[in-house]
XYZ file of C-alpha atoms in Angstrom:
445
model
C 99.773 61.238 108.429
C 102.364 63.396 110.228
C 103.936 64.022 106.591
C 100.553 65.301 105.643
C 100.030 67.553 108.473
C 103.193 69.228 108.166
C 102.840 69.805 104.546
C 99.498 71.811 105.506
C 101.459 73.389 107.968
C 104.074 74.697 105.691
C 101.421 75.695 102.846
C 99.454 77.619 105.815
C 102.344 79.443 107.171
C 103.455 80.541 103.607
C 99.705 82.028 102.918
C 99.735 83.772 106.238
C 102.856 85.352 105.722
C 101.734 86.496 101.924
C 98.557 87.633 103.267
C 99.883 89.853 106.081
C 101.926 91.238 103.493
C 99.076 92.214 101.348
C 97.236 93.501 104.452
C 100.084 95.480 105.608
C 100.423 96.906 101.721
C 96.702 97.573 100.950
C 95.138 98.743 104.208
C 92.192 96.500 104.075
C 89.456 97.292 101.772
C 90.786 98.772 98.531
C 87.165 100.101 97.916
C 86.526 101.617 101.018
C 89.064 104.149 101.158
C 90.179 104.615 97.388
C 90.755 107.886 95.966
C 89.020 108.796 93.250
C 89.150 112.086 90.859
C 87.665 115.413 91.481
C 85.232 115.834 88.778
C 84.517 119.618 87.462
C 81.803 120.694 85.345
C 82.602 124.097 83.873
C 80.480 126.390 82.250
C 80.396 130.325 81.545
C 77.196 132.894 81.099
C 76.517 136.250 82.105
C 79.982 137.491 82.973
C 80.620 134.567 85.724
C 82.474 131.202 85.443
C 80.747 128.764 87.087
C 82.523 125.605 88.459
C 80.630 122.695 90.435
C 82.867 120.204 91.696
C 82.231 116.441 93.128
C 85.108 116.316 95.682
C 86.161 114.365 98.623
C 86.567 117.392 100.829
C 87.965 115.520 103.805
C 90.928 114.006 102.202
C 91.775 117.514 100.956
C 91.304 118.976 104.437
C 93.388 116.285 105.661
C 96.268 117.312 103.713
C 96.388 113.945 101.952
C 98.780 114.096 98.911
C 96.224 112.763 96.531
C 99.000 112.276 93.940
C 100.845 109.430 95.672
C 98.152 108.017 97.916
C 95.942 105.523 95.919
C 93.989 104.458 99.415
C 93.608 107.142 102.205
C 94.328 104.357 104.874
C 97.721 104.418 103.548
C 98.346 107.847 104.128
C 100.463 108.919 106.802
C 97.803 111.549 107.911
C 94.992 109.173 107.750
C 94.129 109.651 110.917
C 93.059 113.196 110.267
C 90.898 111.800 107.359
C 89.205 109.520 109.573
C 88.714 112.185 112.492
C 87.514 114.656 109.379
C 85.138 111.878 107.871
C 83.401 111.629 111.263
C 82.804 115.101 111.586
C 79.128 116.273 110.884
C 78.842 117.827 107.183
C 77.938 121.060 108.586
C 81.310 121.627 110.099
C 83.235 120.466 107.086
C 81.292 122.756 104.881
C 82.452 125.484 107.227
C 86.106 124.583 106.727
C 85.949 124.574 102.748
C 86.966 128.331 102.396
C 90.571 127.234 103.678
C 90.758 125.486 100.401
C 89.498 128.209 98.560
C 92.126 130.655 99.654
C 94.650 128.509 99.132
C 93.268 127.682 95.631
C 92.703 131.433 94.442
C 96.458 132.061 95.130
C 97.372 129.498 92.299
C 94.893 130.325 90.607
C 92.786 127.394 89.764
C 90.911 129.725 86.933
C 92.543 132.115 84.417
C 90.208 133.910 82.144
C 92.618 135.040 79.271
C 95.362 134.941 81.320
C 93.915 136.845 84.242
C 93.145 135.287 87.708
C 89.750 134.577 88.355
C 88.582 134.760 91.884
C 86.492 131.888 93.064
C 83.765 132.395 95.333
C 81.570 129.954 97.151
C 78.069 129.592 95.860
C 76.658 126.633 97.863
C 78.231 123.238 99.498
C 75.990 120.269 99.589
C 77.798 117.221 101.381
C 75.556 113.893 102.197
C 75.061 112.862 105.670
C 73.802 109.420 105.345
C 76.949 107.804 104.066
C 78.204 104.663 105.465
C 81.381 105.602 107.333
C 83.588 103.078 105.270
C 82.934 105.087 102.142
C 84.357 108.658 100.727
C 81.601 111.369 101.255
C 81.868 113.212 97.810
C 80.453 116.878 98.146
C 79.191 118.875 95.656
C 80.769 122.528 95.818
C 79.292 124.934 93.433
C 81.775 128.128 92.601
C 81.569 131.021 90.664
C 83.801 133.833 89.506
C 83.337 136.750 87.821
C 85.207 137.115 84.151
C 85.461 140.054 81.461
C 82.482 139.690 78.860
C 84.445 139.496 76.087
C 86.526 136.667 77.436
C 87.875 134.355 74.852
C 89.152 131.352 76.883
C 89.868 129.793 80.664
C 92.705 127.820 81.441
C 92.133 125.608 84.585
C 95.196 124.539 86.625
C 95.095 122.118 89.295
C 97.306 122.466 92.599
C 100.178 119.720 93.152
C 99.196 117.120 95.580
C 95.367 117.481 94.775
C 95.402 114.111 92.727
C 93.548 113.596 89.334
C 91.018 116.310 88.081
C 88.493 115.645 85.356
C 87.093 118.972 83.454
C 83.864 118.613 81.562
C 82.547 121.885 79.643
C 79.024 122.609 79.982
C 76.643 124.187 77.760
C 78.591 124.567 74.162
C 78.701 122.503 71.345
C 81.905 120.304 70.908
C 82.604 120.912 74.573
C 86.315 120.414 75.991
C 86.841 117.230 78.294
C 89.995 116.658 80.026
C 92.293 114.863 82.726
C 94.427 116.448 84.644
C 97.118 115.500 87.070
C 97.851 117.343 90.088
C 100.152 120.184 89.496
C 99.025 120.555 85.805
C 96.893 122.694 83.804
C 94.484 122.608 80.906
C 94.992 123.829 77.569
C 93.120 127.126 77.027
C 89.387 126.100 77.152
C 87.531 128.230 74.538
C 84.633 129.579 75.773
C 82.537 129.064 72.729
C 83.183 125.282 72.275
C 85.426 123.620 69.670
C 87.663 121.958 71.856
C 86.098 118.653 71.899
C 88.501 115.749 71.861
C 88.613 113.892 68.401
C 87.985 110.324 68.374
C 91.613 109.176 68.870
C 92.603 111.436 71.458
C 89.538 109.966 73.563
C 90.626 106.691 72.760
C 94.364 107.401 73.847
C 93.329 109.340 77.146
C 91.423 106.800 78.727
C 93.676 103.754 77.786
C 96.082 104.706 80.801
C 92.860 105.270 82.641
C 91.994 101.877 82.323
C 95.586 100.579 82.638
C 95.845 102.493 85.965
C 92.651 101.034 87.390
C 94.247 97.614 87.156
C 97.921 98.299 88.094
C 98.433 99.639 90.675
C 94.551 100.512 92.029
C 92.794 97.609 91.306
C 94.259 95.162 93.993
C 91.227 93.049 93.965
C 91.260 92.576 90.317
C 95.199 91.839 90.385
C 94.254 88.924 93.015
C 91.471 87.698 90.804
C 93.847 87.406 87.849
C 96.450 85.922 90.168
C 93.928 83.319 91.365
C 93.388 82.357 87.492
C 97.260 82.232 86.717
C 97.597 79.895 89.766
C 95.339 76.840 88.639
C 97.827 75.499 86.436
C 101.102 75.932 84.932
C 99.936 75.264 81.412
C 99.213 77.973 79.061
C 95.547 76.526 77.750
C 93.726 76.659 80.918
C 95.019 80.048 81.447
C 93.762 81.113 78.026
C 90.251 79.719 78.541
C 89.636 81.806 81.976
C 90.970 84.872 80.514
C 88.983 84.739 77.636
C 85.669 83.859 79.397
C 86.871 86.731 82.236
C 87.119 89.328 79.453
C 84.268 88.600 77.396
C 82.022 89.176 80.200
C 83.529 91.962 82.035
C 83.296 93.864 78.361
C 79.676 93.544 78.263
C 78.584 94.554 81.570
C 81.287 97.506 81.458
C 79.558 98.638 78.295
C 75.843 98.277 79.868
C 77.138 99.829 82.960
C 79.033 102.798 81.283
C 75.401 103.304 79.191
C 73.510 103.102 82.231
C 71.509 99.962 81.175
C 72.919 98.134 83.916
C 73.015 99.565 87.506
C 73.864 97.224 90.656
C 75.064 99.035 93.776
C 78.339 98.948 94.903
C 77.236 97.524 98.306
C 76.177 93.973 96.586
C 79.026 94.250 93.687
C 81.828 94.655 95.615
C 81.414 92.004 98.605
C 80.580 89.788 95.680
C 83.810 90.534 93.897
C 85.533 89.770 97.113
C 83.948 86.317 97.231
C 85.000 85.662 93.713
C 88.423 85.810 94.744
C 88.011 83.431 97.306
C 86.182 81.020 94.771
C 88.978 81.000 92.249
C 91.562 80.781 95.076
C 90.415 78.211 97.015
C 89.368 75.719 94.008
C 93.173 76.060 93.095
C 93.993 74.316 96.393
C 92.023 71.316 95.367
C 92.649 71.077 91.768
C 95.309 72.039 88.948
C 92.690 70.914 86.124
C 90.689 72.895 84.319
C 87.029 71.657 84.624
C 83.975 72.230 82.221
C 82.212 74.427 84.309
C 85.095 76.657 85.662
C 84.921 78.897 82.438
C 81.211 79.527 83.051
C 81.709 80.382 86.415
C 84.554 82.872 85.724
C 82.257 84.123 83.256
C 79.806 84.941 85.484
C 82.385 86.695 88.013
C 83.387 88.698 84.808
C 80.166 90.045 84.638
C 80.657 91.434 88.280
C 83.946 92.698 87.675
C 83.139 94.691 84.565
C 80.239 96.090 86.843
C 83.047 97.472 89.417
C 84.783 98.807 86.011
C 81.630 100.483 84.934
C 81.357 102.303 88.758
C 84.946 103.317 88.065
C 84.590 104.940 84.734
C 81.249 106.432 86.124
C 83.358 108.409 88.381
C 85.688 109.904 85.685
C 83.062 110.500 83.006
C 82.787 109.557 79.610
C 82.921 112.323 76.626
C 79.176 111.997 75.439
C 80.391 113.075 72.059
C 83.182 110.297 71.948
C 81.527 107.712 73.950
C 82.547 104.454 72.072
C 86.071 105.498 71.550
C 86.571 106.505 75.358
C 85.028 103.315 76.447
C 87.049 100.978 74.069
C 90.076 102.665 75.162
C 89.421 102.438 78.932
C 88.459 98.567 78.254
C 91.841 98.218 76.108
C 93.575 99.379 79.265
C 92.303 97.168 81.499
C 93.237 94.172 79.433
C 96.750 95.596 79.045
C 97.013 96.030 82.618
C 95.504 92.264 83.117
C 98.122 91.053 80.952
C 100.867 93.185 82.582
C 99.969 90.938 85.768
C 100.070 87.663 84.194
C 103.495 88.661 82.310
C 104.605 89.934 85.458
C 103.832 86.806 87.383
C 105.104 84.525 84.221
C 108.468 85.875 84.552
C 108.557 85.690 88.373
C 108.043 81.849 88.372
C 109.393 80.874 84.931
C 112.618 79.630 86.051
C 110.847 77.382 88.883
C 108.826 76.129 86.314
C 111.609 75.319 83.694
C 113.123 73.171 86.759
C 109.887 71.596 87.700
C 109.863 70.244 83.957
C 113.528 69.091 84.067
C 114.437 72.080 81.393
C 116.340 74.189 83.600
C 119.605 74.346 85.656
C 118.843 74.115 89.236
C 121.923 76.103 90.983
C 121.569 79.001 88.345
C 117.801 78.948 89.452
C 118.228 79.081 93.314
C 120.941 81.834 93.070
C 118.708 83.651 90.968
C 115.725 83.341 93.410
C 117.663 83.913 96.365
C 119.228 87.091 94.921
C 115.855 88.281 93.793
C 114.178 87.533 96.908
C 117.075 89.532 98.730
C 116.685 92.579 96.781
C 113.219 92.931 96.791
C 113.039 92.701 100.615
C 116.103 95.253 100.705
C 114.416 97.493 98.182
C 111.245 97.320 100.372
C 112.627 99.003 103.424
C 114.254 102.056 101.380
C 112.365 105.113 100.841
C 111.589 105.524 97.097
C 109.165 108.417 96.939
C 109.725 108.707 93.287
C 109.005 105.135 92.565
C 105.724 105.337 94.689
C 104.899 108.455 92.633
C 105.141 106.582 89.724
C 103.371 103.373 91.102
C 100.706 105.566 92.657
C 101.260 103.079 95.695
C 103.584 102.506 98.757
C 106.405 100.255 96.967
C 106.109 97.703 99.557
C 103.021 96.825 98.416
C 104.653 95.224 95.280
C 107.946 94.256 96.839
C 107.118 92.188 99.745
C 104.853 90.049 97.958
C 107.231 89.456 95.333
C 110.054 88.323 97.427
C 107.808 85.930 99.262
C 107.107 84.534 95.675
C 111.057 84.509 94.982
C 111.490 82.680 98.343
C 108.697 80.215 97.382
C 109.723 79.703 93.958
C 113.547 78.738 95.560
C 112.005 76.205 97.869
C 110.094 74.464 94.550
C 113.743 74.728 93.184
C 115.355 72.988 96.309
C 112.712 70.331 96.800
C 112.382 69.720 93.070
C 112.461 65.872 93.310
C 109.244 65.927 95.208
C 106.010 65.729 93.801
C 104.473 68.841 91.853
C 107.125 71.072 93.807
C 106.057 74.273 91.797
C 102.190 73.330 92.719
C 103.300 72.219 96.421
C 105.555 75.437 97.251
C 104.262 78.388 94.769
C 100.477 77.641 93.483
C 98.732 76.054 96.635
C 100.215 78.577 99.048
C 99.834 81.536 97.124
C 96.351 80.642 96.511
C 95.709 79.895 100.297
C 97.196 83.655 100.734
C 94.501 85.049 98.066
C 91.939 83.460 99.712
C 92.354 84.990 102.803
C 92.806 88.340 101.662
C 89.552 87.853 99.451
C 87.753 86.483 102.425
C 89.024 89.292 104.840
C 87.729 91.841 101.890
C 84.281 90.035 101.903
C 83.531 90.419 105.552
C 84.930 93.855 105.808
C 82.492 94.998 102.438
C 79.604 93.276 104.438
C 80.136 93.453 107.914
C 82.549 96.516 108.746
């Protein structure tokens, strides 16, 4: 009894440390304050350019660097954002001209190389949005352009995050995805700038990948929950296949507008799915006959979550299918990347547990990796954070804990099922705790 209690306490300690690291890195709910791209619909008529933005004004007014922040909770000026988010819509609309002055100095629009000065037509900001969710405003702008203008270039300021530009009112319209600090090619006003099928396909692959790594922490934890069920490849293949088939179906149905489920329902259920797979891992290491069916059901939910993100970006209507396929392939590459990374992390521990690896070399390797990961997590690395689009510690601290758990698995390799005892079960407990927190937050907070 004492031995069982001791083992349980060790596992819970690992799990609490792991879940605390993830909480610290993720800032709680991933969805609630996730940074989304600004959507810009552009048209030109009667000597005026019209630009309609769907934009999170509070994030811009708070001065958050949207190029490097995935979640506003993780920003240095998160407090300013929360204060602005609590203000009435009218007060936020009154401050919008502050942004416009800066943008016109860039300028955001150039017509045949000449600056086009934007002016506000109207700003609509919803009042009845839950405080934990972003409040997306619709900002209509206009700028005079010469009647004979041939084309317009859109420039997006550094630090403004992603911008999706969609040309309206012409055949073969331009649709483009801009990072902060970049500009579009010249958008010909007569149309003809539409992406080819191949361009749409390749453009949306990184969008899908980015939604998993690094922005999709809930999807990452779900995939890790699948991985930690068993140290054998066959159960993993069954689960990943069921998950992929399911989310592909609902992603397509949701993107086409045939299925729509409110995020207030989908997001808590995604968190619950994380808890389920992780808790089941604690009690079994075998793939039951019905687990793939359950995973398929959860995959349907995750597909709806993917579809909501894709809806925020918008799909080019004339290249809908290639863009949708590209996004889905990007999601799959992201999931496979997560599996490949975690497999490389635990590979030596698995080899030692099976009597195939050198114990001393594995212990030295894991101690070194844990120390390096912890050391790097304490160092400011803005360039790497920019590449990851997330705090570096968000990945390095859990990595260091996994390396430490693998070291213990090797150190106590003569105990029964050392990998499962020291790595898979503690990690699954940590994943379950994080998923449970997200569920409570998304339902009650």
